[in-house]
XYZ file of C-alpha atoms in Angstrom:
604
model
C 12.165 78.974 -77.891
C 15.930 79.975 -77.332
C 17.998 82.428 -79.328
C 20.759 81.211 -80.578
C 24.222 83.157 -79.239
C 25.187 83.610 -83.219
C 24.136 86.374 -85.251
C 22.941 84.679 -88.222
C 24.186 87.194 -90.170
C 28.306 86.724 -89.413
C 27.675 83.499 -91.500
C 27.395 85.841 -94.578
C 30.462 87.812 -94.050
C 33.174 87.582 -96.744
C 36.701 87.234 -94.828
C 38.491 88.296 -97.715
C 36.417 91.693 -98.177
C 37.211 95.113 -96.427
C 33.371 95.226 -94.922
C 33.818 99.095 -95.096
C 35.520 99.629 -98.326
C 34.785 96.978 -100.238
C 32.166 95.140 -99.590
C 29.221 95.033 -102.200
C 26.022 95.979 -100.869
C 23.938 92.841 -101.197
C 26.873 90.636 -101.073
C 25.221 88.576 -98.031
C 21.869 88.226 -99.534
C 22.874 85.976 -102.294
C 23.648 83.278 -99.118
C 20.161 84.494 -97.864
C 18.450 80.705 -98.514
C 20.513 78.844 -96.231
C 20.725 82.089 -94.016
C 16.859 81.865 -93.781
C 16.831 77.820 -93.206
C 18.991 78.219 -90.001
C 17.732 81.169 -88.378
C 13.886 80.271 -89.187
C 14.938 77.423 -86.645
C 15.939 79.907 -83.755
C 12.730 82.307 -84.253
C 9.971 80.042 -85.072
C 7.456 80.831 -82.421
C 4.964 77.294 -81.267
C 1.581 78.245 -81.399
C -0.655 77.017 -77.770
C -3.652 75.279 -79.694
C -6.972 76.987 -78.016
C -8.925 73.605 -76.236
C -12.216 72.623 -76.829
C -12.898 69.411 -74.572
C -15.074 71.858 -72.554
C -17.121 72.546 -75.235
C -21.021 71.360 -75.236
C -21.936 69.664 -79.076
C -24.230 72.893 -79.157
C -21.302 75.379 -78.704
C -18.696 73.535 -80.426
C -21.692 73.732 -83.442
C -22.311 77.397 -83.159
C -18.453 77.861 -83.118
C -18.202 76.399 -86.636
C -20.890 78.212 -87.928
C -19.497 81.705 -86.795
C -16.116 80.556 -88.509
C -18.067 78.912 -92.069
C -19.961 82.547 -91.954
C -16.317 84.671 -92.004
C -15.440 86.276 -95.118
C -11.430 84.368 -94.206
C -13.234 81.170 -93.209
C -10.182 78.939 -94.903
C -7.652 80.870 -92.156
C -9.686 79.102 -89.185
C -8.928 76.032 -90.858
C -6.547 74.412 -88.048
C -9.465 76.218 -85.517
C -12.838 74.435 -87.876
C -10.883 70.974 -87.777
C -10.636 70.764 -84.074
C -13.943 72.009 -83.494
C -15.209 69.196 -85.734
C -13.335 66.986 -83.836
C -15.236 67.636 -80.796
C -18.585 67.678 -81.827
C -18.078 64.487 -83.999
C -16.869 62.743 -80.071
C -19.814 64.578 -78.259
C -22.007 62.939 -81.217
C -20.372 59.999 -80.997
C -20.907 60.018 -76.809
C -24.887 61.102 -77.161
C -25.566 58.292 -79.666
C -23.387 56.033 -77.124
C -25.461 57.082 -74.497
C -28.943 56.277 -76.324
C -27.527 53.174 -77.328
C -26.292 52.435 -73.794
C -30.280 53.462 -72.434
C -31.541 50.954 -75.263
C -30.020 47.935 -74.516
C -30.633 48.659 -70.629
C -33.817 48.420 -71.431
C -33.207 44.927 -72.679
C -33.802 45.808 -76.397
C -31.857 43.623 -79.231
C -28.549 45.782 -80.182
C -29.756 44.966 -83.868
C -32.824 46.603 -83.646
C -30.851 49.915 -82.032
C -31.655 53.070 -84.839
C -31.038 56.360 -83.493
C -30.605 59.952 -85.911
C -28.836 62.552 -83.392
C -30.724 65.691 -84.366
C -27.291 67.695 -84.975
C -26.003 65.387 -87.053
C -27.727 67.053 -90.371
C -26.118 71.055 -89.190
C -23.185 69.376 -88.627
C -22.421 67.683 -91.984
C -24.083 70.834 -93.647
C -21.331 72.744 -91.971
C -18.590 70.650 -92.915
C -19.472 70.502 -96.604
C -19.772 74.531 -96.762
C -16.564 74.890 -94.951
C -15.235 72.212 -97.515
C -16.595 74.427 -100.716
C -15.014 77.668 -98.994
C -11.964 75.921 -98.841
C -12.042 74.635 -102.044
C -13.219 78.448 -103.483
C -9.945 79.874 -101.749
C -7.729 77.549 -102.965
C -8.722 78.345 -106.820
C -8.667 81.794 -105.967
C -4.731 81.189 -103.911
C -3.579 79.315 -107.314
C -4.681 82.412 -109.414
C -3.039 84.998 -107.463
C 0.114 83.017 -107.315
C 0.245 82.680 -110.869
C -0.438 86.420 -111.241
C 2.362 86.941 -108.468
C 4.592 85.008 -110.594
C 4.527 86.921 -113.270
C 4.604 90.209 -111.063
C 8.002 88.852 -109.955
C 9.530 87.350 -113.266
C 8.751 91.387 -114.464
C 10.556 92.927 -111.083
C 13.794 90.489 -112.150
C 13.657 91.660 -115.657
C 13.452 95.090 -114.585
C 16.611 94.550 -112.331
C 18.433 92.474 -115.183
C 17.893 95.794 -116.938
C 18.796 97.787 -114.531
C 22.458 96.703 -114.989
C 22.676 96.260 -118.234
C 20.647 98.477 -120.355
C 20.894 101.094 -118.069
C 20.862 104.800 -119.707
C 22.905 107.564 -118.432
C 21.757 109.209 -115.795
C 19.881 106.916 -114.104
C 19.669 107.324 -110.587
C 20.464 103.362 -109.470
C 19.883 104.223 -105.887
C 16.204 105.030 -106.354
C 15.826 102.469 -109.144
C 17.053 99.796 -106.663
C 15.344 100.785 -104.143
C 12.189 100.555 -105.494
C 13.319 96.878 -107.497
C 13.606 95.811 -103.656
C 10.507 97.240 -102.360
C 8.599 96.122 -105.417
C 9.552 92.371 -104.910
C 8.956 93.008 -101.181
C 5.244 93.609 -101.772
C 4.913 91.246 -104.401
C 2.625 88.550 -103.309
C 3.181 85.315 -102.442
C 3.836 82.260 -105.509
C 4.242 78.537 -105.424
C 6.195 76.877 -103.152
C 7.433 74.789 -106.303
C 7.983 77.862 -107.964
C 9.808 79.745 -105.083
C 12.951 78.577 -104.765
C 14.348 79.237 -108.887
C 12.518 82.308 -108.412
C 13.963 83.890 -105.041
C 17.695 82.424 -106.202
C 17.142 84.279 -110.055
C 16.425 87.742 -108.275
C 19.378 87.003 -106.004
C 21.759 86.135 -108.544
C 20.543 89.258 -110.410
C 21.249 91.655 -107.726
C 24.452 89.916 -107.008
C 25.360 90.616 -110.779
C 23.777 94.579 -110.018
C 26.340 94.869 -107.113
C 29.229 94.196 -109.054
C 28.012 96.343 -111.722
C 27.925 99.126 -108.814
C 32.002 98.506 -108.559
C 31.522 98.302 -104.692
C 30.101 101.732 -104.919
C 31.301 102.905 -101.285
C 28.433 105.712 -101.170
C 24.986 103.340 -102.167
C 26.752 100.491 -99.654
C 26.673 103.619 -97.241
C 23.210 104.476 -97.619
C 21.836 101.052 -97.600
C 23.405 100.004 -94.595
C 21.982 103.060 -92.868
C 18.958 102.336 -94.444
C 18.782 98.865 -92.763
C 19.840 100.105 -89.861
C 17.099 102.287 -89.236
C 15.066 99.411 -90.210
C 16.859 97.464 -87.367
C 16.175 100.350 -84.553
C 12.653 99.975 -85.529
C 12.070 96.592 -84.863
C 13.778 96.551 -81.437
C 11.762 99.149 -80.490
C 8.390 97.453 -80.987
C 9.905 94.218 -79.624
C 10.288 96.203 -76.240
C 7.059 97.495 -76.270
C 5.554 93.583 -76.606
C 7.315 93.388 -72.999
C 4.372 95.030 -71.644
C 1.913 93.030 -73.668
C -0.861 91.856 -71.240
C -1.495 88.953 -74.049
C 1.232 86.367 -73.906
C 0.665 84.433 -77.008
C -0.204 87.466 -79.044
C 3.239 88.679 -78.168
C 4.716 85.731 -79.311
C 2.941 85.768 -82.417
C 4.222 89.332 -83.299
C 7.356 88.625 -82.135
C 7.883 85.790 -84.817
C 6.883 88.405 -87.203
C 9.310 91.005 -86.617
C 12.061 88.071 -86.582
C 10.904 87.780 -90.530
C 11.051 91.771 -91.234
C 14.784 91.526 -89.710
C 15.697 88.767 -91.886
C 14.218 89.892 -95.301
C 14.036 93.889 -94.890
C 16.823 94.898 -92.591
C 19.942 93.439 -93.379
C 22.969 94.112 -93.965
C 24.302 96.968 -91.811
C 27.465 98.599 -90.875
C 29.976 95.835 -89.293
C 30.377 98.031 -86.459
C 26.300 97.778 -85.697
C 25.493 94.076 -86.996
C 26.556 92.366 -83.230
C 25.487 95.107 -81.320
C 21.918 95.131 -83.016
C 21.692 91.364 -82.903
C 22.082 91.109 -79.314
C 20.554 93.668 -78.463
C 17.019 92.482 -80.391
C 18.133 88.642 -79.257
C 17.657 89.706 -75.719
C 14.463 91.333 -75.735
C 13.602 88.370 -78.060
C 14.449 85.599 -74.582
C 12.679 88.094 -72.454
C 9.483 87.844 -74.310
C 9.981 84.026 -74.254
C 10.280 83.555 -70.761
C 6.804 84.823 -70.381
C 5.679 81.720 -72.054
C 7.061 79.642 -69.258
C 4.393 81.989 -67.173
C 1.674 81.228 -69.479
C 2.232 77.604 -69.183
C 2.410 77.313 -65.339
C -1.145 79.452 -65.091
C -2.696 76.912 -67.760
C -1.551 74.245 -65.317
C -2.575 75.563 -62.931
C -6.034 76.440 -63.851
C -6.394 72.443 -65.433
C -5.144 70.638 -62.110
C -8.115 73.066 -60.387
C -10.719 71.902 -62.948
C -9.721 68.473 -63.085
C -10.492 68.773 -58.892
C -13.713 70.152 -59.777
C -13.984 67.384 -61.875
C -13.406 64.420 -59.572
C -15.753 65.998 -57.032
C -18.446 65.921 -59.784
C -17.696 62.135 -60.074
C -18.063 61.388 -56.761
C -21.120 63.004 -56.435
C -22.440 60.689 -59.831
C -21.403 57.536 -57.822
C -22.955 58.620 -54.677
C -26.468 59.499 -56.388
C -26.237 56.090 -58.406
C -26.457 54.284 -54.704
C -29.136 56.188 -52.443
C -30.201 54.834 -49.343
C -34.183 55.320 -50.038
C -35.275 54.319 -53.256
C -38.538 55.805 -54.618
C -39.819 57.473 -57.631
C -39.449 61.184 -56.303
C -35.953 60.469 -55.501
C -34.809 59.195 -59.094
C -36.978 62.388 -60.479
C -34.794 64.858 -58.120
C -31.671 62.533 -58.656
C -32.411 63.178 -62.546
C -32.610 67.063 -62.635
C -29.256 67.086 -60.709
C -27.344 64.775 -62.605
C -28.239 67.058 -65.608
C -26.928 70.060 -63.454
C -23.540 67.951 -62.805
C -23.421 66.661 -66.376
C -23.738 70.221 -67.656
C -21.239 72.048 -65.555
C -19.016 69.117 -66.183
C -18.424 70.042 -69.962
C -18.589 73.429 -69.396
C -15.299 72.917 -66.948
C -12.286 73.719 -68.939
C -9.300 71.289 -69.483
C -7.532 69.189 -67.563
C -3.794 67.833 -67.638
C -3.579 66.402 -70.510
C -2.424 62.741 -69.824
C -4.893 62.582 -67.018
C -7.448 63.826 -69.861
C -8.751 60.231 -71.540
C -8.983 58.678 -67.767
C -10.644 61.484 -66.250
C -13.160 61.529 -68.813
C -13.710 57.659 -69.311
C -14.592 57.581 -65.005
C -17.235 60.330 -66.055
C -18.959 58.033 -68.723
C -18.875 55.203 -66.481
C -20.516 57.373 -63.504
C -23.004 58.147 -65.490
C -23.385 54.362 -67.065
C -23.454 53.132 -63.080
C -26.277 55.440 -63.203
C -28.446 55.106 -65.762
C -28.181 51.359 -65.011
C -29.400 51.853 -61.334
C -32.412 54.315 -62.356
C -33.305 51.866 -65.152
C -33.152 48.862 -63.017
C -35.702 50.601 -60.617
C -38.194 51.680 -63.249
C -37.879 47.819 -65.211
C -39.912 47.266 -61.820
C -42.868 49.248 -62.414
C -43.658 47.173 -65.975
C -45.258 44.756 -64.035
C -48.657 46.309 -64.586
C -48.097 47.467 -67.984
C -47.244 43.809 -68.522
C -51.073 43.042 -67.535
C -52.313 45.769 -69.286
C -50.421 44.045 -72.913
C -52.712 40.860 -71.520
C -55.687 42.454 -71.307
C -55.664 44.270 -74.467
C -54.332 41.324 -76.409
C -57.569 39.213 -75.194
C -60.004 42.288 -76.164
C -58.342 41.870 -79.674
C -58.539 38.084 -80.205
C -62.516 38.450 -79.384
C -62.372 41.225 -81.795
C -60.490 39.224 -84.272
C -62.791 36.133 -84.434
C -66.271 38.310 -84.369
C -64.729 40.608 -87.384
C -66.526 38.641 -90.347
C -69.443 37.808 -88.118
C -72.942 39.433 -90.090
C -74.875 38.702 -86.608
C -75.156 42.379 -86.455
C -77.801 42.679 -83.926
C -75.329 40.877 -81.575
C -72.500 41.838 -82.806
C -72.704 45.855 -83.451
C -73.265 46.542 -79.427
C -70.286 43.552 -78.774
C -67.545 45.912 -80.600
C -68.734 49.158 -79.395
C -68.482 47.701 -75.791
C -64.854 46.236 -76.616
C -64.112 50.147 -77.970
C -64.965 51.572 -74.611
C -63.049 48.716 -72.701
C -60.259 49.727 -74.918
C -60.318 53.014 -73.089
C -60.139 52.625 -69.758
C -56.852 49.897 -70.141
C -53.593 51.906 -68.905
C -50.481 51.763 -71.105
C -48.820 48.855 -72.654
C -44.789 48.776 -73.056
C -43.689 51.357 -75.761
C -42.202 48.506 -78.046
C -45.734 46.942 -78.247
C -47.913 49.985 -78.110
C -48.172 50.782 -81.811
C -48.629 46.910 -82.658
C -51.356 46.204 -80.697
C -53.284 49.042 -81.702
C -53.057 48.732 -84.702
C -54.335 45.108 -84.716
C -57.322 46.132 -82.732
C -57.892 49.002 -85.098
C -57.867 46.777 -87.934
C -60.503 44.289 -86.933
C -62.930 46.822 -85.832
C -62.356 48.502 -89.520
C -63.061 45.390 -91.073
C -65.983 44.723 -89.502
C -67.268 47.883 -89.674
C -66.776 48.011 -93.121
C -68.642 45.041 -93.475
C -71.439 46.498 -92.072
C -71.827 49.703 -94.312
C -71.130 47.654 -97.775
C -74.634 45.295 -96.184
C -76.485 48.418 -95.523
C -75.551 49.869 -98.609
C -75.989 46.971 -101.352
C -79.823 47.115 -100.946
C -81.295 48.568 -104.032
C -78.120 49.174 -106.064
C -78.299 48.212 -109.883
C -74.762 47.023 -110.484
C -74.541 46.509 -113.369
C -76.358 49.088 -114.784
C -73.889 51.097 -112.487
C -70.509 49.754 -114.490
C -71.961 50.694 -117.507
C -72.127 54.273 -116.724
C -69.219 54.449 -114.934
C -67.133 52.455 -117.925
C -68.430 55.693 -120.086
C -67.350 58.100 -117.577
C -63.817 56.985 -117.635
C -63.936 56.905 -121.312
C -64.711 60.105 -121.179
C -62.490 61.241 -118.588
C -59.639 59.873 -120.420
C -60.285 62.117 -123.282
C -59.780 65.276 -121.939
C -56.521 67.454 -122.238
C -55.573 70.599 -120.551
C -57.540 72.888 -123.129
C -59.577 75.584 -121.319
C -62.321 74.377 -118.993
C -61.198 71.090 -118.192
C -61.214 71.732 -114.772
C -64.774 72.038 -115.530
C -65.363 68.974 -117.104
C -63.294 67.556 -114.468
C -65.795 68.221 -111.481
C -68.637 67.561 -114.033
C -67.860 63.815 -114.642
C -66.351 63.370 -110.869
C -69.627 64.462 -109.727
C -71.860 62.465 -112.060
C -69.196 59.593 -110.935
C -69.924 60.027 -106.901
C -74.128 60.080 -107.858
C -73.307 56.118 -109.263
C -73.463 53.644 -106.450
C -71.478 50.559 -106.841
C -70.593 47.624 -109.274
C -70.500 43.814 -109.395
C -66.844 43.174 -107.009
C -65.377 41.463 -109.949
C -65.095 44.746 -111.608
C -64.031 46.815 -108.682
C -60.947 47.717 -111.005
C -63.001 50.133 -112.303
C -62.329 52.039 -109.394
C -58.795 51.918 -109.061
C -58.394 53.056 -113.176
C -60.758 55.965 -112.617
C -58.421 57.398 -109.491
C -55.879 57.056 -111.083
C -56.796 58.422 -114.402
C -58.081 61.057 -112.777
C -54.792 62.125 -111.054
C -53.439 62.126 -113.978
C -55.615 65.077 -115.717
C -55.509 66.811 -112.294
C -51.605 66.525 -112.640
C -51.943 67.846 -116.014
C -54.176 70.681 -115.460
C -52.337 71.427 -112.199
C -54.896 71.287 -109.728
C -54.902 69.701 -106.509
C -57.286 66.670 -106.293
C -58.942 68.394 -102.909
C -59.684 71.643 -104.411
C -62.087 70.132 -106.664
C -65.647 71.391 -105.879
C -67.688 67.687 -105.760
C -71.026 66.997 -105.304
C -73.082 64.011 -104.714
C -70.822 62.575 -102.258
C -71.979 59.927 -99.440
C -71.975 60.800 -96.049
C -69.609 58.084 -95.959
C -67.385 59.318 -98.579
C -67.567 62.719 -97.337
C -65.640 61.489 -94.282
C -63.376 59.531 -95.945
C -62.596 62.735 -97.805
C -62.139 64.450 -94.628
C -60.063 61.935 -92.663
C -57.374 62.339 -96.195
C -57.213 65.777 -95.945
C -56.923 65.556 -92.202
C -53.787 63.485 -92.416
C -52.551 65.850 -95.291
C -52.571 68.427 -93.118
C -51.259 66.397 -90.020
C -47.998 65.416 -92.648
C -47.805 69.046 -93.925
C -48.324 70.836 -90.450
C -44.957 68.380 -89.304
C -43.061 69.270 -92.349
C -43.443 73.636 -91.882
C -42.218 72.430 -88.478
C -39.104 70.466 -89.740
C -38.537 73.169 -92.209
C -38.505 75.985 -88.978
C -36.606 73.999 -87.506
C -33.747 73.237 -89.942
C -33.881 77.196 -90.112
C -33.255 77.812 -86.756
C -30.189 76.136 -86.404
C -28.933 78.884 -88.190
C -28.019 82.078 -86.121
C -29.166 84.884 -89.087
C -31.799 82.770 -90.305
C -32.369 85.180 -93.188
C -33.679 84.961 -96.809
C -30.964 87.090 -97.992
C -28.638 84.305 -97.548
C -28.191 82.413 -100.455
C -27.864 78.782 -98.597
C -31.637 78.995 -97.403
C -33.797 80.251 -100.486
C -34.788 76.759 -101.229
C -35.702 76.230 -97.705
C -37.669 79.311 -97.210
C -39.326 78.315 -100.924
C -40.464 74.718 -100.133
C -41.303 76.520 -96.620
C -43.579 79.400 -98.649
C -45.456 76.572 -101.206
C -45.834 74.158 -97.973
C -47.711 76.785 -96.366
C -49.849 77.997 -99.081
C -50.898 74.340 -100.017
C -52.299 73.937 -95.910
C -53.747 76.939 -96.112
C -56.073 75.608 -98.738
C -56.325 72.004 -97.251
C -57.620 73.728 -94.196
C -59.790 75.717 -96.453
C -61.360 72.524 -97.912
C -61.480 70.582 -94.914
C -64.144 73.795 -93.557
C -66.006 73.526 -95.913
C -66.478 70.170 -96.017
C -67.488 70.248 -91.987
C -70.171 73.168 -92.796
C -71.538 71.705 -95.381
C -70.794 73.701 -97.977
């Protein structure tokens, strides 16, 4: 930024006015708007943005959480934007990647469904950034409006001032404390600024000329200002020995704005000498910028050298001489070492920024294609393991509904252990083929206890009972003991064997009936202490819990998880309690799964 050779504040003079006679004190600050306009051009101060393109997605995250957790998180709003920026591109390049790995792997692009794991902390941080925003802004509108009316007071006091004044009145101090009143007034409206700043203006115009060009105030004022003046071209030397460029420009711009609003006018014979004087220092400090910019340069021509080496190294590990599976393992942990110290590299020249960064991608694509082309080799055998497993299921398949059980019992028990010893299959048909297999031995198993366990049953005899069970059951409300009743008539219910298949239904009413009274009694359907229960059932009962537990063991770990994203995971703060609550009650309920299950194994 240049300094214009003008004092901005000649503009103001009044030809036709004796400066040290008869010019009225704030005779120049009525002209102060347009005043403002052009000089705000000459000391406006560009800001370097700070860059984050060397930022991993896990820093750039971390960075927006320390800002969302300031008290002033709306002021880091230009800072939280381009931080967002970066980690929604890193997300967007991980996901890329994945998606990139998939279809190498000669997967449909349809079928392609990938959740980044950051993407939850990262919208969760945008939206609380978004509510602090939204919280300041309220709380901005209020104090303008209560500025507003702090200012519309200070211009009635000054329209008082010179016309209702009494005798005696000391209109120097009075004045003086009008000015320094609307100088600490806050800030209003920008819609409301302008009629507001050129009302107090025209006021103390109209106080001036009550004053009569009152040679003794103008006197005072101007030395007033001019001590003002001395003191901001004092500091403005000492920011020449500011170690920290941009934080001298910063202050700098601010002590431009304290010698427009708070230290002008002055004495003719000091405004020009003052001016230059402060407009000098003022180009010094900016030529340091020039400094600041050819060391950035520097320091982004050496990383984007560091850079291009890393690149060639990526293209020389995606074509190696001797291709085996310990070199793509090695080749693997280094091209994470690369990657990493890649993005932690800072910036580059900016217009060789989007190429530099595109030939790193595509090093990396060359690579992943050549270490994926190598391993598509070794699926030949997992290939022949599918085929083997596949035939093991069709015999499986057609002996399912067989009741040759002499021959048949030993025939699926051998195809179990056959099973076992096959190696892997490929991961897209792993969990199909398994559970195909698992199905046809559960169905003929099954078939085999329901034989075993129809001999000797009086079905019939058995609805009847259990038809005035549920009757029963139904009854009951959540008066006291009828959680007792409960396990009374679930017990005498497990002692009844079964019933005629067409009235099977029976079964499915009394579950869910009887979820319903636990759900009203609030009891938890494994807690119930049950008797009479088949070995068979017993195990059934334990496999349920089992896979409660599995589901509620993985959720306490998603929970911790979700937690630990966080870097003061605390239950003070207010945005976890219902975390740390569901985490609490998910505990408490394995706790008593695991509880049950015990029992259950001892006997007991």
């Amino acid at each position: 930024m240049s300094i214009e050779n003008e004092n901005p504040e000649n503009e103001n003079l009044n030809p036709e006015t004796n400066a040290a006679e008869n010019q009225p004190v704030e005779e120049t600050v009525a002209s102060q708007n347009s005043e403002t306009e052009t000089e705000s051009e000459h000391q406006e101060t560009e800001v370097v943005e700070e860059d984050f393109s060397h930022y991993s997605l896990k820093e750039a995250l971390d960075e927006m959480e320390k800002i969302v957790n300031k008290d002033d998180a709306s002021s880091f709003s230009r800072r939280f934007n381009t931080l967002r920026e970066q980690a929604n591109h890193k997300l967007s390049d991980e996901i890329e990647d994945k998606k990139h790995e998939y279809l190498e792997q000669g997967n449909p692009e349809e079928h392609f469904e990938y959740h980044h794991p950051q993407a939850s902390k990262l919208s969760a941080l945008v939206n609380i950034f978004k509510e602090k925003q939204d919280k300041f802004h309220k709380q901005q509108e209020a104090e303008h409006q209560g500025n507003l009316q702090e200012r519309l007071a200070i211009i009635e006091r000054l329209k008082n001032l010179y016309t209702n004044s009494e005798p005696g009145t000391n209109l120097f101090k009075s004045i003086r404390e009008i000015k320094e009143a609307w100088g600490n007034a806050g800030q209003v409206a920008k819609s409301e600024f302008k009629n507001l700043n050129n009302n107090y203006f025209h006021h103390l115009k109209m106080f001036n000329e009550m004053l009569d060009l009152n040679k003794e105030y103008l006197e005072q004022e101007f030395a007033h200002n001019l001590e003002k003046r001395q003191h901001i071209i004092q500091r403005a030397k000492e920011l020449l020995d500011e170690k920290v460029v941009q934080k001298a420009l910063n202050e700098l711009q601010y002590l431009h704005k304290l010698w427009k609003e708070e230290a002008e006018p002055v004495a003719e014979e000091f405004r020009e000498k003052t001016w230059e004087e402060f407009k000098e220092i003022s180009n010094k400090i900016h030529e340091r910028k020039s400094e600041l910019i050819a060391v950035i340069e520097t320091e982004q021509l050496e990383n984007l050298e560091k850079k291009n080496k890393i690149i060639e190294e990526l293209k020389t590990l995606s074509a190696p001489q001797n291709i085996n599976h310990t070199y793509w393992q090695q080749a693997i942990k280094r091209v994470e070492e690369i990657r990493s110290e890649f993005l932690k590299l800072g910036a580059v020249p900016k217009k060789l920024s989007n190429q530099n960064w595109t030939d790193f991608k595509q090093s990396l694509r060359d690579f992943n294609t050549a270490k994926n082309d190598f391993y598509k080799n070794l699926k030949g055998s997992q290939i022949q393991n599918l085929e083997e497993k596949q035939a093991l299921i069709k015999t499986a398949q057609d002996n399912m509904n067989s009741e040759d059980w002499d021959t048949v019992v030993p025939l699926f028990k051998k195809l179990q252990e056959d099973w076992k010893k096959i190696g892997h299959v490929p991961r897209s048909q792993a969990n199909k083929v398994w559970d195909d297999f698992r199905d046809a031995c559960n169905t003929f198993f099954k078939n085999y206890r329901d034989k075993n366990n129809a001999t000797g049953d009086n079905w019939k005899e058995n609805y009847k009972n259990k038809k005035a069970l549920l009757e029963e059951l139904k009854a009951l409300s959540d008066e006291e003991g009828a959680v007792e009743k409960i396990e009374t008539i679930k017990n005498s219910w497990n002692a009844i064997g079964k019933v005629p298949k067409d009235k099977l239904s029976i079964n499915t009413e009394f579950n869910k009936t009887l979820r319903e009274k636990l759900k009203l009694n609030k009891i938890n359907e494994f807690d119930l202490k049950e008797e009479n229960l088949t070995e068979n059932q017993l195990t059934d009962k334990a496999r349920k819990i089992k896979n409660q537990i599995t589901d509620l063991e993985s959720e306490v770990v998603q929970l911790e998880n979700n937690l630990a994203f966080f870097n003061s995971p605390t239950r003070e703060n207010p945005l976890l309690k219902d975390t740390y609550d569901k985490l609490d009650s998910k505990k408490e309920q394995l706790e008593s799964l695991k509880v049950t299950l015990h029992n259950i194994i001892a006997g007991e």
